[in-house]
mmCIF file of C-alpha atoms in Angstrom:
data_model
loop_
_atom_site.group_PDB
_atom_site.id
_atom_site.type_symbol
_atom_site.label_atom_id
_atom_site.label_comp_id
_atom_site.label_asym_id
_atom_site.label_seq_id
_atom_site.Cartn_x
_atom_site.Cartn_y
_atom_site.Cartn_z
ATOM 1 C CA MET A 1 123.243 199.666 183.455
ATOM 2 C CA THR A 2 122.738 203.196 184.759
ATOM 3 C CA PRO A 3 120.312 204.292 181.999
ATOM 4 C CA LEU A 4 118.265 201.142 182.542
ATOM 5 C CA LEU A 5 118.034 201.794 186.272
ATOM 6 C CA ILE A 6 116.943 205.389 185.644
ATOM 7 C CA LEU A 7 114.429 204.259 183.002
ATOM 8 C CA THR A 8 112.829 201.654 185.288
ATOM 9 C CA GLY A 9 113.109 203.331 188.653
ATOM 10 C CA THR A 10 112.423 207.031 188.356
ATOM 11 C CA PRO A 11 109.276 207.526 186.120
ATOM 12 C CA PRO A 12 106.664 207.269 188.958
ATOM 13 C CA PHE A 13 108.543 209.925 190.912
ATOM 14 C CA PHE A 14 107.733 212.559 188.322
ATOM 15 C CA LEU A 15 104.016 211.863 188.652
ATOM 16 C CA GLY A 16 104.469 213.009 192.223
ATOM 17 C CA VAL A 17 106.214 216.164 191.059
ATOM 18 C CA ILE A 18 103.272 217.009 188.702
ATOM 19 C CA ALA A 19 100.769 216.331 191.462
ATOM 20 C CA LYS A 20 102.705 218.463 193.988
ATOM 21 C CA THR A 21 102.911 221.326 191.497
ATOM 22 C CA LYS A 22 99.183 221.239 190.878
ATOM 23 C CA ALA A 23 98.521 221.090 194.582
ATOM 24 C CA PHE A 24 100.768 224.064 195.194
ATOM 25 C CA PHE A 25 98.881 226.257 192.721
ATOM 26 C CA ALA A 26 95.597 225.067 194.237
ATOM 27 C CA GLY A 27 96.720 225.990 197.736
ATOM 28 C CA ARG A 28 96.734 222.371 198.930
ATOM 29 C CA LYS A 29 99.403 220.153 200.493
ATOM 30 C CA GLY A 30 98.947 217.462 197.870
ATOM 31 C CA PRO A 31 99.877 213.760 197.941
ATOM 32 C CA PRO A 32 103.414 212.589 198.873
ATOM 33 C CA LEU A 33 106.043 212.671 196.137
ATOM 34 C CA LEU A 34 106.242 208.876 196.236
ATOM 35 C CA GLN A 35 102.485 208.275 196.179
ATOM 36 C CA ALA A 36 102.710 206.592 192.712
ATOM 37 C CA TYR A 37 105.162 204.007 194.134
ATOM 38 C CA TYR A 38 102.766 203.289 197.063
ATOM 39 C CA ASP A 39 99.869 202.823 194.606
ATOM 40 C CA LEU A 40 101.873 200.494 192.387
ATOM 41 C CA ALA A 41 103.012 198.394 195.379
ATOM 42 C CA LYS A 42 99.395 198.120 196.591
ATOM 43 C CA LEU A 43 98.136 197.002 193.125
ATOM 44 C CA LEU A 44 100.886 194.419 192.700
ATOM 45 C CA ARG A 45 99.849 192.806 196.048
ATOM 46 C CA LYS A 46 96.234 192.391 194.914
ATOM 47 C CA GLY A 47 94.657 189.706 192.729
ATOM 48 C CA ALA A 48 93.378 190.454 189.238
ATOM 49 C CA VAL A 49 89.690 190.226 188.246
ATOM 50 C CA VAL A 50 89.156 189.593 184.561
ATOM 51 C CA SER A 51 85.823 189.896 182.715
ATOM 52 C CA ARG A 52 84.375 186.547 181.414
ATOM 53 C CA SER A 53 83.998 188.127 177.987
ATOM 54 C CA ALA A 54 87.668 189.072 177.731
ATOM 55 C CA SER A 55 90.178 186.973 175.809
ATOM 56 C CA TRP A 56 93.903 186.375 176.212
ATOM 57 C CA LEU A 57 94.480 189.720 174.492
ATOM 58 C CA LEU A 58 93.477 191.646 177.599
ATOM 59 C CA ARG A 59 95.989 189.659 179.695
ATOM 60 C CA ILE A 60 98.970 190.138 177.400
ATOM 61 C CA ALA A 61 98.333 193.774 176.588
ATOM 62 C CA PRO A 62 99.843 195.224 179.795
ATOM 63 C CA VAL A 63 103.057 193.229 179.296
ATOM 64 C CA ALA A 64 103.245 194.089 175.572
ATOM 65 C CA ILE A 65 102.685 197.828 176.237
ATOM 66 C CA LEU A 66 105.313 197.953 178.968
ATOM 67 C CA ALA A 67 107.820 195.960 176.930
ATOM 68 C CA SER A 68 107.504 198.192 173.890
ATOM 69 C CA LEU A 69 107.983 201.299 176.036
ATOM 70 C CA LEU A 70 111.058 199.895 177.773
ATOM 71 C CA VAL A 71 112.698 198.947 174.472
ATOM 72 C CA ALA A 72 111.910 202.443 173.173
ATOM 73 C CA GLY A 73 113.581 203.827 176.271
ATOM 74 C CA LEU A 74 116.749 201.825 175.459
ATOM 75 C CA LEU A 75 116.964 203.719 172.119
ATOM 76 C CA LEU A 76 116.769 207.154 173.789
ATOM 77 C CA PRO A 77 120.062 208.757 175.035
ATOM 78 C CA ILE A 78 118.884 209.343 178.555
ATOM 79 C CA VAL A 79 122.387 209.805 180.026
ATOM 80 C CA GLY A 80 125.407 209.383 177.804
ATOM 81 C CA GLU A 81 124.917 207.171 174.777
ATOM 82 C CA ALA A 82 121.740 205.129 174.313
ATOM 83 C CA PRO A 83 122.218 201.417 175.175
ATOM 84 C CA LEU A 84 120.856 200.562 171.723
ATOM 85 C CA HIS A 85 121.503 202.827 168.760
ATOM 86 C CA PHE A 86 121.876 202.643 165.018
ATOM 87 C CA GLU A 87 121.085 204.805 161.953
ATOM 88 C CA GLY A 88 117.310 205.168 161.643
ATOM 89 C CA ASP A 89 116.509 204.263 165.262
ATOM 90 C CA LEU A 90 114.319 207.310 165.684
ATOM 91 C CA ILE A 91 111.796 205.685 163.344
ATOM 92 C CA LEU A 92 111.800 202.549 165.441
ATOM 93 C CA PHE A 93 111.443 204.692 168.558
ATOM 94 C CA ALA A 94 108.253 206.314 167.164
ATOM 95 C CA TYR A 95 106.844 203.001 166.101
ATOM 96 C CA LEU A 96 107.496 201.380 169.451
ATOM 97 C CA LEU A 97 105.481 204.188 171.074
ATOM 98 C CA ALA A 98 102.784 203.459 168.530
ATOM 99 C CA VAL A 99 102.798 199.748 169.445
ATOM 100 C CA GLY A 100 101.848 200.654 173.004
ATOM 101 C CA ARG A 101 98.870 202.674 171.687
ATOM 102 C CA PHE A 102 97.932 199.795 169.372
ATOM 103 C CA PHE A 103 97.683 197.228 172.180
ATOM 104 C CA THR A 104 95.850 199.680 174.456
ATOM 105 C CA ILE A 105 93.185 200.291 171.806
ATOM 106 C CA LEU A 106 92.951 196.641 170.864
ATOM 107 C CA ALA A 107 92.544 195.461 174.456
ATOM 108 C CA ALA A 108 89.937 198.187 175.116
ATOM 109 C CA GLN A 109 87.751 196.661 172.436
ATOM 110 C CA ASP A 110 88.384 193.081 173.506
ATOM 111 C CA VAL A 111 85.689 192.974 176.209
ATOM 112 C CA GLY A 112 83.032 194.293 173.803
ATOM 113 C CA SER A 113 82.020 197.275 175.919
ATOM 114 C CA SER A 114 80.682 200.240 173.928
ATOM 115 C CA PHE A 115 81.955 202.505 176.730
ATOM 116 C CA GLU A 116 85.555 201.416 176.259
ATOM 117 C CA GLY A 117 85.092 201.339 172.492
ATOM 118 C CA MET A 118 84.156 204.995 172.668
ATOM 119 C CA GLY A 119 87.488 205.764 174.382
ATOM 120 C CA ALA A 120 89.393 203.659 171.921
ATOM 121 C CA SER A 121 87.895 205.494 168.924
ATOM 122 C CA ARG A 122 88.806 208.854 170.490
ATOM 123 C CA GLU A 123 92.336 207.644 171.207
ATOM 124 C CA ALA A 124 92.777 206.414 167.607
ATOM 125 C CA ALA A 125 91.461 209.607 166.116
ATOM 126 C CA PHE A 126 93.429 211.989 168.240
ATOM 127 C CA GLY A 127 96.489 209.807 168.075
ATOM 128 C CA ALA A 128 96.487 209.852 164.266
ATOM 129 C CA LEU A 129 96.615 213.642 164.286
ATOM 130 C CA SER A 130 99.232 213.784 167.034
ATOM 131 C CA GLU A 131 101.515 211.295 165.241
ATOM 132 C CA LEU A 132 101.511 213.540 162.133
ATOM 133 C CA SER A 133 103.136 216.361 164.169
ATOM 134 C CA PHE A 134 105.451 213.901 165.925
ATOM 135 C CA PHE A 135 106.813 212.388 162.686
ATOM 136 C CA LEU A 136 107.129 215.760 161.017
ATOM 137 C CA GLY A 137 108.984 217.101 164.038
ATOM 138 C CA LEU A 138 111.340 214.154 163.851
ATOM 139 C CA LEU A 139 111.900 214.875 160.178
ATOM 140 C CA VAL A 140 112.789 218.511 161.007
ATOM 141 C CA LEU A 141 115.213 217.490 163.750
ATOM 142 C CA SER A 142 116.889 214.907 161.573
ATOM 143 C CA ILE A 143 117.368 217.379 158.642
ATOM 144 C CA LEU A 144 118.549 220.056 161.050
ATOM 145 C CA HIS A 145 121.221 217.844 162.590
ATOM 146 C CA GLY A 146 121.957 215.710 159.513
ATOM 147 C CA THR A 147 121.359 212.399 161.171
ATOM 148 C CA VAL A 148 118.546 209.803 161.519
ATOM 149 C CA SER A 149 119.876 208.457 164.824
ATOM 150 C CA LEU A 150 118.587 209.599 168.206
ATOM 151 C CA ASN A 151 122.038 209.301 169.591
ATOM 152 C CA GLY A 152 123.560 211.396 166.849
ATOM 153 C CA LEU A 153 120.661 213.821 166.838
ATOM 154 C CA PHE A 154 121.201 215.014 170.403
ATOM 155 C CA GLU A 155 125.002 214.720 170.252
ATOM 156 C CA ALA A 156 125.079 216.874 167.124
ATOM 157 C CA THR A 157 123.356 219.809 168.851
ATOM 158 C CA SER A 158 125.639 222.859 168.925
ATOM 159 C CA SER A 159 125.305 225.982 171.085
ATOM 160 C CA ARG A 160 124.443 227.903 167.879
ATOM 161 C CA LEU A 161 121.441 225.695 167.230
ATOM 162 C CA LEU A 162 120.197 225.870 170.849
ATOM 163 C CA VAL A 163 119.228 229.533 170.438
ATOM 164 C CA ALA A 164 117.668 229.100 167.004
ATOM 165 C CA PRO A 165 113.966 229.942 166.617
ATOM 166 C CA VAL A 166 113.279 226.601 164.984
ATOM 167 C CA ILE A 167 114.466 224.826 168.131
ATOM 168 C CA PHE A 168 111.996 226.798 170.245
ATOM 169 C CA LEU A 169 109.203 226.042 167.721
ATOM 170 C CA LEU A 170 110.010 222.330 167.942
ATOM 171 C CA PHE A 171 110.191 222.414 171.691
ATOM 172 C CA GLY A 172 106.665 223.932 171.790
ATOM 173 C CA THR A 173 105.174 221.414 169.366
ATOM 174 C CA PHE A 174 106.833 218.434 171.023
ATOM 175 C CA PHE A 175 105.666 219.646 174.436
ATOM 176 C CA PHE A 176 102.076 219.808 173.127
ATOM 177 C CA THR A 177 102.508 216.331 171.618
ATOM 178 C CA LEU A 178 103.695 215.181 175.064
ATOM 179 C CA LEU A 179 100.448 216.405 176.630
ATOM 180 C CA THR A 180 98.383 214.717 173.908
ATOM 181 C CA GLU A 181 100.189 211.402 173.863
ATOM 182 C CA ASN A 182 100.096 211.082 177.633
ATOM 183 C CA SER A 183 96.459 212.137 178.064
ATOM 184 C CA ARG A 184 97.270 215.208 180.090
ATOM 185 C CA MET A 185 95.382 218.508 180.352
ATOM 186 C CA PRO A 186 94.073 220.261 178.293
ATOM 187 C CA ILE A 187 93.545 217.217 176.037
ATOM 188 C CA ASP A 188 92.483 214.717 178.630
ATOM 189 C CA ASP A 189 92.180 214.624 182.425
ATOM 190 C CA PRO A 190 93.874 211.576 183.993
ATOM 191 C CA THR A 191 91.835 212.019 187.194
ATOM 192 C CA THR A 192 88.346 212.240 185.581
ATOM 193 C CA HIS A 193 85.729 209.517 185.352
ATOM 194 C CA LEU A 194 83.138 211.476 183.401
ATOM 195 C CA GLU A 195 81.801 209.596 180.423
ATOM 196 C CA LEU A 196 81.720 212.631 178.131
ATOM 197 C CA THR A 197 85.349 213.513 178.671
ATOM 198 C CA MET A 198 87.326 210.356 179.229
ATOM 199 C CA ILE A 199 89.829 209.133 176.645
ATOM 200 C CA HIS A 200 92.636 207.033 178.167
ATOM 201 C CA GLU A 201 91.072 206.244 181.516
ATOM 202 C CA VAL A 202 87.991 204.723 179.939
ATOM 203 C CA MET A 203 90.171 202.255 178.021
ATOM 204 C CA ILE A 204 91.696 200.704 181.180
ATOM 205 C CA LEU A 205 88.548 200.319 183.288
ATOM 206 C CA ASP A 206 88.655 196.502 182.899
ATOM 207 C CA TYR A 207 92.040 196.147 184.479
ATOM 208 C CA SER A 208 92.665 195.483 188.173
ATOM 209 C CA GLY A 209 95.443 194.363 190.466
ATOM 210 C CA PRO A 210 98.870 193.671 188.877
ATOM 211 C CA ASP A 211 97.562 194.222 185.353
ATOM 212 C CA LEU A 212 96.369 197.735 186.269
ATOM 213 C CA GLY A 213 99.686 198.271 188.041
ATOM 214 C CA LEU A 214 101.583 197.467 184.854
ATOM 215 C CA ILE A 215 99.323 199.744 182.798
ATOM 216 C CA LEU A 216 99.853 202.671 185.214
ATOM 217 C CA TYR A 217 103.542 201.994 185.463
ATOM 218 C CA GLY A 218 103.809 201.880 181.644
ATOM 219 C CA ALA A 219 102.001 205.196 181.437
ATOM 220 C CA SER A 220 104.556 206.759 183.772
ATOM 221 C CA VAL A 221 107.438 205.300 181.614
ATOM 222 C CA LYS A 222 105.837 206.714 178.451
ATOM 223 C CA LEU A 223 105.511 210.172 180.114
ATOM 224 C CA PHE A 224 109.114 209.933 181.285
ATOM 225 C CA LEU A 225 110.324 209.139 177.706
ATOM 226 C CA PHE A 226 108.530 212.132 176.335
ATOM 227 C CA MET A 227 109.813 214.439 179.094
ATOM 228 C CA VAL A 228 113.372 213.267 178.434
ATOM 229 C CA PHE A 229 112.924 213.721 174.671
ATOM 230 C CA VAL A 230 111.474 217.224 175.049
ATOM 231 C CA SER A 231 114.132 218.307 177.561
ATOM 232 C CA GLN A 232 116.949 216.997 175.324
ATOM 233 C CA ILE A 233 115.857 219.347 172.501
ATOM 234 C CA LEU A 234 116.861 222.409 174.522
ATOM 235 C CA TRP A 235 119.377 220.814 176.838
ATOM 236 C CA PRO A 236 121.315 217.942 175.237
ATOM 237 C CA PRO A 237 122.641 215.196 177.580
ATOM 238 C CA VAL A 238 126.102 215.418 178.962
ATOM 239 C CA GLY A 239 128.210 213.039 176.861
ATOM 240 C CA TYR A 240 129.320 210.714 179.667
ATOM 241 C CA LEU A 241 127.892 208.740 182.551
ATOM 242 C CA GLY A 242 128.433 210.104 186.036
ATOM 243 C CA PRO A 243 126.843 212.075 188.866
ATOM 244 C CA LEU A 244 126.895 215.264 186.814
ATOM 245 C CA ALA A 245 125.033 213.740 183.854
ATOM 246 C CA ILE A 246 122.465 212.018 186.142
ATOM 247 C CA GLY A 247 121.938 215.222 188.161
ATOM 248 C CA ALA A 248 121.496 217.244 184.949
ATOM 249 C CA LEU A 249 118.954 214.720 183.615
ATOM 250 C CA LEU A 250 116.910 214.680 186.789
ATOM 251 C CA LEU A 251 116.949 218.481 186.940
ATOM 252 C CA LYS A 252 115.799 218.808 183.354
ATOM 253 C CA VAL A 253 113.001 216.240 183.629
ATOM 254 C CA THR A 254 111.874 217.762 186.957
ATOM 255 C CA GLY A 255 111.667 221.098 185.169
ATOM 256 C CA VAL A 256 109.491 219.640 182.421
ATOM 257 C CA ALA A 257 107.307 217.891 185.066
ATOM 258 C CA ILE A 258 106.823 221.208 186.886
ATOM 259 C CA GLY A 259 105.896 222.766 183.525
ATOM 260 C CA ILE A 260 103.217 220.082 183.001
ATOM 261 C CA GLY A 261 101.894 220.730 186.476
ATOM 262 C CA VAL A 262 101.727 224.477 185.827
ATOM 263 C CA VAL A 263 99.834 223.925 182.546
ATOM 264 C CA GLU A 264 97.365 221.532 184.264
ATOM 265 C CA ALA A 265 96.826 223.992 187.093
ATOM 266 C CA ALA A 266 96.343 226.978 184.736
ATOM 267 C CA VAL A 267 94.102 225.605 181.980
ATOM 268 C CA ALA A 268 90.814 223.750 181.815
ATOM 269 C CA ARG A 269 90.155 220.639 179.796
ATOM 270 C CA LEU A 270 89.149 221.423 176.227
ATOM 271 C CA ARG A 271 85.821 220.396 174.783
ATOM 272 C CA LEU A 272 86.246 217.319 172.585
ATOM 273 C CA ILE A 273 85.251 219.267 169.456
ATOM 274 C CA LYS A 274 88.144 221.678 170.034
ATOM 275 C CA ILE A 275 90.839 219.028 170.366
ATOM 276 C CA PRO A 276 91.209 218.173 166.653
ATOM 277 C CA GLN A 277 91.459 221.881 165.799
ATOM 278 C CA LEU A 278 94.327 222.288 168.363
ATOM 279 C CA LEU A 279 96.085 219.163 167.046
ATOM 280 C CA ILE A 280 95.885 220.494 163.487
ATOM 281 C CA ALA A 281 97.220 223.858 164.710
ATOM 282 C CA ASN A 282 100.144 222.013 166.315
ATOM 283 C CA PHE A 283 100.850 220.290 162.976
ATOM 284 C CA VAL A 284 100.797 223.671 161.200
ATOM 285 C CA VAL A 285 103.345 225.018 163.694
ATOM 286 C CA THR A 286 105.549 222.007 163.101
ATOM 287 C CA ALA A 287 105.286 222.562 159.335
ATOM 288 C CA LEU A 288 106.233 226.225 159.988
ATOM 289 C CA ALA A 289 109.354 224.981 161.819
ATOM 290 C CA LEU A 290 110.185 222.911 158.716
ATOM 291 C CA LEU A 291 109.823 226.000 156.469
ATOM 292 C CA VAL A 292 111.905 228.135 158.809
ATOM 293 C CA MET A 293 114.631 225.457 158.832
ATOM 294 C CA LEU A 294 114.577 224.972 155.060
ATOM 295 C CA PHE A 295 114.828 228.695 154.365
ATOM 296 C CA GLY A 296 117.682 228.993 156.838
ATOM 297 C CA LYS A 297 116.022 231.650 158.956
ATOM 298 C CA GLY A 298 116.110 229.499 162.062
ATOM 299 C CA ILE A 299 119.792 228.892 162.082
ATOM 300 C CA GLY A 300 121.031 232.175 160.605
#
């Protein structure tokens, strides 16, 4: 019950941590830490306006996206053991994340807008490159720890592995994948509305009211899952439920959220033409981690 409460209740909070960090580096006060909760509550109280050219697909997409992300969250050992776990669940975890992207792209094209179609094509192209690194990174982690279960993968981490170069390489590549998958800087700017730069935001322009609330809440859950995953690589979860495990989790994820805020405050958004090059470079670094692991230099 505790992992489910953390999974459903805390993700919007970390959006506030990122916003506060960016505001700090910009010399501003910034929005309140709980601003995302206020925005979601406001959207849920409003009515939804749906385009006459949209079909049932646009209405079910927010629920399908959120449901796939929550099930993926049940597979991840957030604190203690994951509520759902079996051999090979890391593959299902990756595909459930892809299901969310699939429905986002499909719904963006449902209204027949060329503007949203542009964002959907960008999301599909960059997502294909990002998923290559993600799956290869999962392969390296599973070979390194000798398991294909997320639960076993993080439980199997030893203090010897934690200081291995391959772990730091994987942490770097997964952190960049986190920025890409969640449309954060320098890949995308979640606050922009410029036609030439939008990727994710352009795909959700037709949502309003509770539907938009579900989309934004789902985005915060996806970001939370990636932050937990990345933090568990360096700092595995404490093996039991309790205040210590929950406190350690919140501390780790807050640290990753501050890291995202620092990156977004320090770098500018990349030109679109540069993004595929950076995603390919990230894949090459992940392949390097695989070679380092296979030749035993990372754990020696």
